[in-house]
């Protein structure tokens, strides 16, 4: 786990967290997301003890001075962009195609993580499982493939083609 890519990934994560702290000290960062207990429980159910979302700085909004609203994650840091991160859902409704019936009393609102928050936490999880080099691998893939880097079907198609060769 001490490859050049791991070292670079650690350095990128540390630099991003240091920049975030500096911007926060200047009052320029968007506010952190305070995860409601129900959302923390859901995330614990999803990720187990592999990541602790309360140990990750999750910011509502985007990096100051960066006009794009896209969310992104680096080790220990998430910016949610335009996504709120947590929404209230009425019991028995669906969130992004996932039924939430039976998770709350009838007629009540229950806070839930948005798909974007879960997606970005998966990137944090990937960094912990694969190692810091995950950040470098992901950035290289985004440079090489642009938005297609997020097309998991294309990755499976390429793998299938490679296996057939």
PDB file of C-alpha atoms in Angstrom:
ATOM      1  CA  UNK A   1       0.000   0.000   0.000  1.00  0.00           C
ATOM      2  CA  UNK A   2       2.956   2.334  -0.430  1.00  0.00           C
ATOM      3  CA  UNK A   3       2.894   2.604  -4.205  1.00  0.00           C
ATOM      4  CA  UNK A   4       3.477   5.996  -5.858  1.00  0.00           C
ATOM      5  CA  UNK A   5      -0.265   6.143  -6.635  1.00  0.00           C
ATOM      6  CA  UNK A   6      -1.111   5.518  -2.944  1.00  0.00           C
ATOM      7  CA  UNK A   7       1.303   8.260  -1.907  1.00  0.00           C
ATOM      8  CA  UNK A   8      -0.178  10.657  -4.474  1.00  0.00           C
ATOM      9  CA  UNK A   9      -3.712   9.759  -3.340  1.00  0.00           C
ATOM     10  CA  UNK A  10      -2.792  10.451   0.297  1.00  0.00           C
ATOM     11  CA  UNK A  11      -1.238  13.766  -0.685  1.00  0.00           C
ATOM     12  CA  UNK A  12      -4.301  14.811  -2.718  1.00  0.00           C
ATOM     13  CA  UNK A  13      -6.649  13.922   0.141  1.00  0.00           C
ATOM     14  CA  UNK A  14      -4.498  15.735   2.715  1.00  0.00           C
ATOM     15  CA  UNK A  15      -4.188  18.809   0.470  1.00  0.00           C
ATOM     16  CA  UNK A  16      -7.952  18.906  -0.129  1.00  0.00           C
ATOM     17  CA  UNK A  17      -8.722  18.616   3.581  1.00  0.00           C
ATOM     18  CA  UNK A  18      -6.144  21.327   4.397  1.00  0.00           C
ATOM     19  CA  UNK A  19      -7.595  23.637   1.734  1.00  0.00           C
ATOM     20  CA  UNK A  20     -11.093  22.964   3.086  1.00  0.00           C
ATOM     21  CA  UNK A  21      -9.976  23.832   6.634  1.00  0.00           C
ATOM     22  CA  UNK A  22      -8.315  27.024   5.379  1.00  0.00           C
ATOM     23  CA  UNK A  23     -11.390  28.091   3.428  1.00  0.00           C
ATOM     24  CA  UNK A  24     -13.555  27.237   6.440  1.00  0.00           C
ATOM     25  CA  UNK A  25     -11.327  29.361   8.681  1.00  0.00           C
ATOM     26  CA  UNK A  26     -11.925  32.262   6.277  1.00  0.00           C
ATOM     27  CA  UNK A  27     -15.679  31.628   6.364  1.00  0.00           C
ATOM     28  CA  UNK A  28     -15.812  30.712   2.674  1.00  0.00           C
ATOM     29  CA  UNK A  29     -16.984  27.095   2.770  1.00  0.00           C
ATOM     30  CA  UNK A  30     -20.578  26.006   2.558  1.00  0.00           C
ATOM     31  CA  UNK A  31     -21.977  24.698   5.833  1.00  0.00           C
ATOM     32  CA  UNK A  32     -21.360  21.122   6.897  1.00  0.00           C
ATOM     33  CA  UNK A  33     -24.212  18.670   6.658  1.00  0.00           C
ATOM     34  CA  UNK A  34     -25.474  17.603  10.063  1.00  0.00           C
ATOM     35  CA  UNK A  35     -26.664  14.036   9.583  1.00  0.00           C
ATOM     36  CA  UNK A  36     -29.859  13.238  11.485  1.00  0.00           C
ATOM     37  CA  UNK A  37     -29.664  10.105  13.674  1.00  0.00           C
ATOM     38  CA  UNK A  38     -31.997   8.185  11.324  1.00  0.00           C
ATOM     39  CA  UNK A  39     -29.681   8.871   8.382  1.00  0.00           C
ATOM     40  CA  UNK A  40     -26.605   7.856  10.385  1.00  0.00           C
ATOM     41  CA  UNK A  41     -28.380   4.589  11.260  1.00  0.00           C
ATOM     42  CA  UNK A  42     -29.293   3.966   7.606  1.00  0.00           C
ATOM     43  CA  UNK A  43     -25.703   4.606   6.528  1.00  0.00           C
ATOM     44  CA  UNK A  44     -24.395   2.314   9.267  1.00  0.00           C
ATOM     45  CA  UNK A  45     -26.788  -0.382   7.980  1.00  0.00           C
ATOM     46  CA  UNK A  46     -25.491   0.174   4.450  1.00  0.00           C
ATOM     47  CA  UNK A  47     -21.747   0.450   5.110  1.00  0.00           C
ATOM     48  CA  UNK A  48     -21.467  -1.439   8.375  1.00  0.00           C
ATOM     49  CA  UNK A  49     -18.315  -0.448  10.205  1.00  0.00           C
ATOM     50  CA  UNK A  50     -16.288   0.061   7.028  1.00  0.00           C
ATOM     51  CA  UNK A  51     -16.769   3.825   7.117  1.00  0.00           C
ATOM     52  CA  UNK A  52     -18.069   6.243   9.701  1.00  0.00           C
ATOM     53  CA  UNK A  53     -19.889   9.049   7.878  1.00  0.00           C
ATOM     54  CA  UNK A  54     -19.570  11.286  10.940  1.00  0.00           C
ATOM     55  CA  UNK A  55     -15.769  11.163  10.467  1.00  0.00           C
ATOM     56  CA  UNK A  56     -16.140  12.556   6.926  1.00  0.00           C
ATOM     57  CA  UNK A  57     -16.496  16.327   6.412  1.00  0.00           C
ATOM     58  CA  UNK A  58     -19.652  16.572   4.305  1.00  0.00           C
ATOM     59  CA  UNK A  59     -20.295  20.037   2.888  1.00  0.00           C
ATOM     60  CA  UNK A  60     -23.614  21.242   1.484  1.00  0.00           C
ATOM     61  CA  UNK A  61     -22.742  23.121  -1.671  1.00  0.00           C
ATOM     62  CA  UNK A  62     -19.652  23.323  -3.831  1.00  0.00           C
ATOM     63  CA  UNK A  63     -16.081  24.508  -3.477  1.00  0.00           C
ATOM     64  CA  UNK A  64     -15.902  28.308  -3.275  1.00  0.00           C
ATOM     65  CA  UNK A  65     -14.840  29.804  -6.601  1.00  0.00           C
ATOM     66  CA  UNK A  66     -15.682  26.649  -8.542  1.00  0.00           C
ATOM     67  CA  UNK A  67     -18.844  27.346 -10.524  1.00  0.00           C
ATOM     68  CA  UNK A  68     -19.872  23.761 -11.301  1.00  0.00           C
ATOM     69  CA  UNK A  69     -22.536  22.236  -9.030  1.00  0.00           C
ATOM     70  CA  UNK A  70     -21.207  18.645  -9.231  1.00  0.00           C
ATOM     71  CA  UNK A  71     -20.656  16.668  -6.089  1.00  0.00           C
ATOM     72  CA  UNK A  72     -17.284  15.033  -5.440  1.00  0.00           C
ATOM     73  CA  UNK A  73     -15.495  13.051  -2.777  1.00  0.00           C
ATOM     74  CA  UNK A  74     -11.888  12.775  -1.680  1.00  0.00           C
ATOM     75  CA  UNK A  75     -10.591  10.889   1.347  1.00  0.00           C
ATOM     76  CA  UNK A  76     -12.392  12.331   4.359  1.00  0.00           C
ATOM     77  CA  UNK A  77     -14.153  15.117   2.416  1.00  0.00           C
ATOM     78  CA  UNK A  78     -17.356  15.384   0.398  1.00  0.00           C
ATOM     79  CA  UNK A  79     -18.846  18.394  -1.332  1.00  0.00           C
ATOM     80  CA  UNK A  80     -22.455  17.694  -2.313  1.00  0.00           C
ATOM     81  CA  UNK A  81     -22.778  20.405  -4.957  1.00  0.00           C
ATOM     82  CA  UNK A  82     -26.430  21.200  -5.667  1.00  0.00           C
ATOM     83  CA  UNK A  83     -27.681  18.108  -3.829  1.00  0.00           C
ATOM     84  CA  UNK A  84     -29.174  18.636  -0.333  1.00  0.00           C
ATOM     85  CA  UNK A  85     -27.741  15.353   1.003  1.00  0.00           C
ATOM     86  CA  UNK A  86     -30.726  14.595   3.238  1.00  0.00           C
ATOM     87  CA  UNK A  87     -34.414  14.768   2.435  1.00  0.00           C
ATOM     88  CA  UNK A  88     -37.562  14.064   4.395  1.00  0.00           C
ATOM     89  CA  UNK A  89     -39.652  11.316   2.869  1.00  0.00           C
ATOM     90  CA  UNK A  90     -43.177  10.371   3.714  1.00  0.00           C
ATOM     91  CA  UNK A  91     -43.541   6.764   4.836  1.00  0.00           C
ATOM     92  CA  UNK A  92     -44.620   4.515   1.997  1.00  0.00           C
ATOM     93  CA  UNK A  93     -43.076   6.644  -0.761  1.00  0.00           C
ATOM     94  CA  UNK A  94     -40.065   5.862  -2.880  1.00  0.00           C
ATOM     95  CA  UNK A  95     -36.670   7.534  -3.062  1.00  0.00           C
ATOM     96  CA  UNK A  96     -34.766   7.016  -6.312  1.00  0.00           C
ATOM     97  CA  UNK A  97     -36.615   3.810  -7.032  1.00  0.00           C
ATOM     98  CA  UNK A  98     -36.074   2.296  -3.588  1.00  0.00           C
ATOM     99  CA  UNK A  99     -39.203   1.550  -1.584  1.00  0.00           C
ATOM    100  CA  UNK A 100     -39.096   2.987   1.893  1.00  0.00           C
ATOM    101  CA  UNK A 101     -42.453   1.606   3.010  1.00  0.00           C
ATOM    102  CA  UNK A 102     -42.424   0.424   6.579  1.00  0.00           C
ATOM    103  CA  UNK A 103     -39.410   2.492   7.590  1.00  0.00           C
ATOM    104  CA  UNK A 104     -41.428   5.100   9.447  1.00  0.00           C
ATOM    105  CA  UNK A 105     -44.813   5.464  11.031  1.00  0.00           C
ATOM    106  CA  UNK A 106     -47.635   6.079   8.570  1.00  0.00           C
ATOM    107  CA  UNK A 107     -47.933   9.727   7.596  1.00  0.00           C
ATOM    108  CA  UNK A 108     -44.634  10.800   9.191  1.00  0.00           C
ATOM    109  CA  UNK A 109     -41.591  12.226   7.504  1.00  0.00           C
ATOM    110  CA  UNK A 110     -38.346  10.369   7.978  1.00  0.00           C
ATOM    111  CA  UNK A 111     -35.028  11.890   6.948  1.00  0.00           C
ATOM    112  CA  UNK A 112     -33.207   9.847   4.306  1.00  0.00           C
ATOM    113  CA  UNK A 113     -29.837  10.172   2.611  1.00  0.00           C
ATOM    114  CA  UNK A 114     -30.062  11.268  -1.007  1.00  0.00           C
ATOM    115  CA  UNK A 115     -28.654   8.995  -3.720  1.00  0.00           C
ATOM    116  CA  UNK A 116     -25.883  11.571  -4.256  1.00  0.00           C
ATOM    117  CA  UNK A 117     -24.770  11.392  -0.625  1.00  0.00           C
ATOM    118  CA  UNK A 118     -24.709   7.596  -0.730  1.00  0.00           C
ATOM    119  CA  UNK A 119     -22.858   7.688  -4.081  1.00  0.00           C
ATOM    120  CA  UNK A 120     -20.170  10.004  -2.693  1.00  0.00           C
ATOM    121  CA  UNK A 121     -19.840   7.900   0.466  1.00  0.00           C
ATOM    122  CA  UNK A 122     -19.289   4.882  -1.796  1.00  0.00           C
ATOM    123  CA  UNK A 123     -16.286   6.768  -3.209  1.00  0.00           C
ATOM    124  CA  UNK A 124     -15.000   7.260   0.349  1.00  0.00           C
ATOM    125  CA  UNK A 125     -15.564   3.536   0.928  1.00  0.00           C
ATOM    126  CA  UNK A 126     -13.715   2.703  -2.305  1.00  0.00           C
ATOM    127  CA  UNK A 127     -10.782   4.817  -1.147  1.00  0.00           C
ATOM    128  CA  UNK A 128     -10.687   2.908   2.130  1.00  0.00           C
ATOM    129  CA  UNK A 129     -10.985  -0.523   0.479  1.00  0.00           C
ATOM    130  CA  UNK A 130      -8.805   0.027  -2.595  1.00  0.00           C
ATOM    131  CA  UNK A 131      -6.512   2.465  -0.819  1.00  0.00           C
ATOM    132  CA  UNK A 132      -5.530   6.074  -1.459  1.00  0.00           C
ATOM    133  CA  UNK A 133      -4.576   5.171  -5.039  1.00  0.00           C
ATOM    134  CA  UNK A 134      -8.311   4.997  -5.752  1.00  0.00           C
ATOM    135  CA  UNK A 135      -8.352   8.813  -6.025  1.00  0.00           C
ATOM    136  CA  UNK A 136      -5.577   8.743  -8.619  1.00  0.00           C
ATOM    137  CA  UNK A 137      -7.215   5.907 -10.573  1.00  0.00           C
ATOM    138  CA  UNK A 138     -10.567   7.743 -10.588  1.00  0.00           C
ATOM    139  CA  UNK A 139      -9.029  11.049 -11.698  1.00  0.00           C
ATOM    140  CA  UNK A 140      -7.060   9.376 -14.505  1.00  0.00           C
ATOM    141  CA  UNK A 141     -10.214   7.605 -15.703  1.00  0.00           C
ATOM    142  CA  UNK A 142     -12.125  10.888 -15.708  1.00  0.00           C
ATOM    143  CA  UNK A 143      -9.386  12.552 -17.756  1.00  0.00           C
ATOM    144  CA  UNK A 144      -9.210   9.612 -20.185  1.00  0.00           C
ATOM    145  CA  UNK A 145     -12.947   9.016 -20.603  1.00  0.00           C
ATOM    146  CA  UNK A 146     -14.702  12.216 -19.468  1.00  0.00           C
ATOM    147  CA  UNK A 147     -18.326  11.592 -18.477  1.00  0.00           C
ATOM    148  CA  UNK A 148     -18.026   8.052 -19.887  1.00  0.00           C
ATOM    149  CA  UNK A 149     -15.846   7.216 -16.878  1.00  0.00           C
ATOM    150  CA  UNK A 150     -19.132   6.958 -14.969  1.00  0.00           C
ATOM    151  CA  UNK A 151     -20.678   4.550 -17.478  1.00  0.00           C
ATOM    152  CA  UNK A 152     -20.414   1.239 -15.636  1.00  0.00           C
ATOM    153  CA  UNK A 153     -22.078  -0.585 -18.518  1.00  0.00           C
ATOM    154  CA  UNK A 154     -19.261   0.463 -20.866  1.00  0.00           C
ATOM    155  CA  UNK A 155     -16.701  -0.809 -18.338  1.00  0.00           C
ATOM    156  CA  UNK A 156     -18.448  -4.206 -18.244  1.00  0.00           C
ATOM    157  CA  UNK A 157     -18.610  -4.259 -22.050  1.00  0.00           C
ATOM    158  CA  UNK A 158     -14.854  -3.540 -22.287  1.00  0.00           C
ATOM    159  CA  UNK A 159     -14.112  -6.250 -19.700  1.00  0.00           C
ATOM    160  CA  UNK A 160     -16.278  -8.723 -21.601  1.00  0.00           C
ATOM    161  CA  UNK A 161     -14.487  -7.872 -24.859  1.00  0.00           C
ATOM    162  CA  UNK A 162     -11.096  -8.238 -23.149  1.00  0.00           C
ATOM    163  CA  UNK A 163     -12.052 -11.673 -21.773  1.00  0.00           C
ATOM    164  CA  UNK A 164     -13.199 -12.830 -25.215  1.00  0.00           C
ATOM    165  CA  UNK A 165      -9.881 -11.832 -26.815  1.00  0.00           C
TER     166      UNK A 165
END
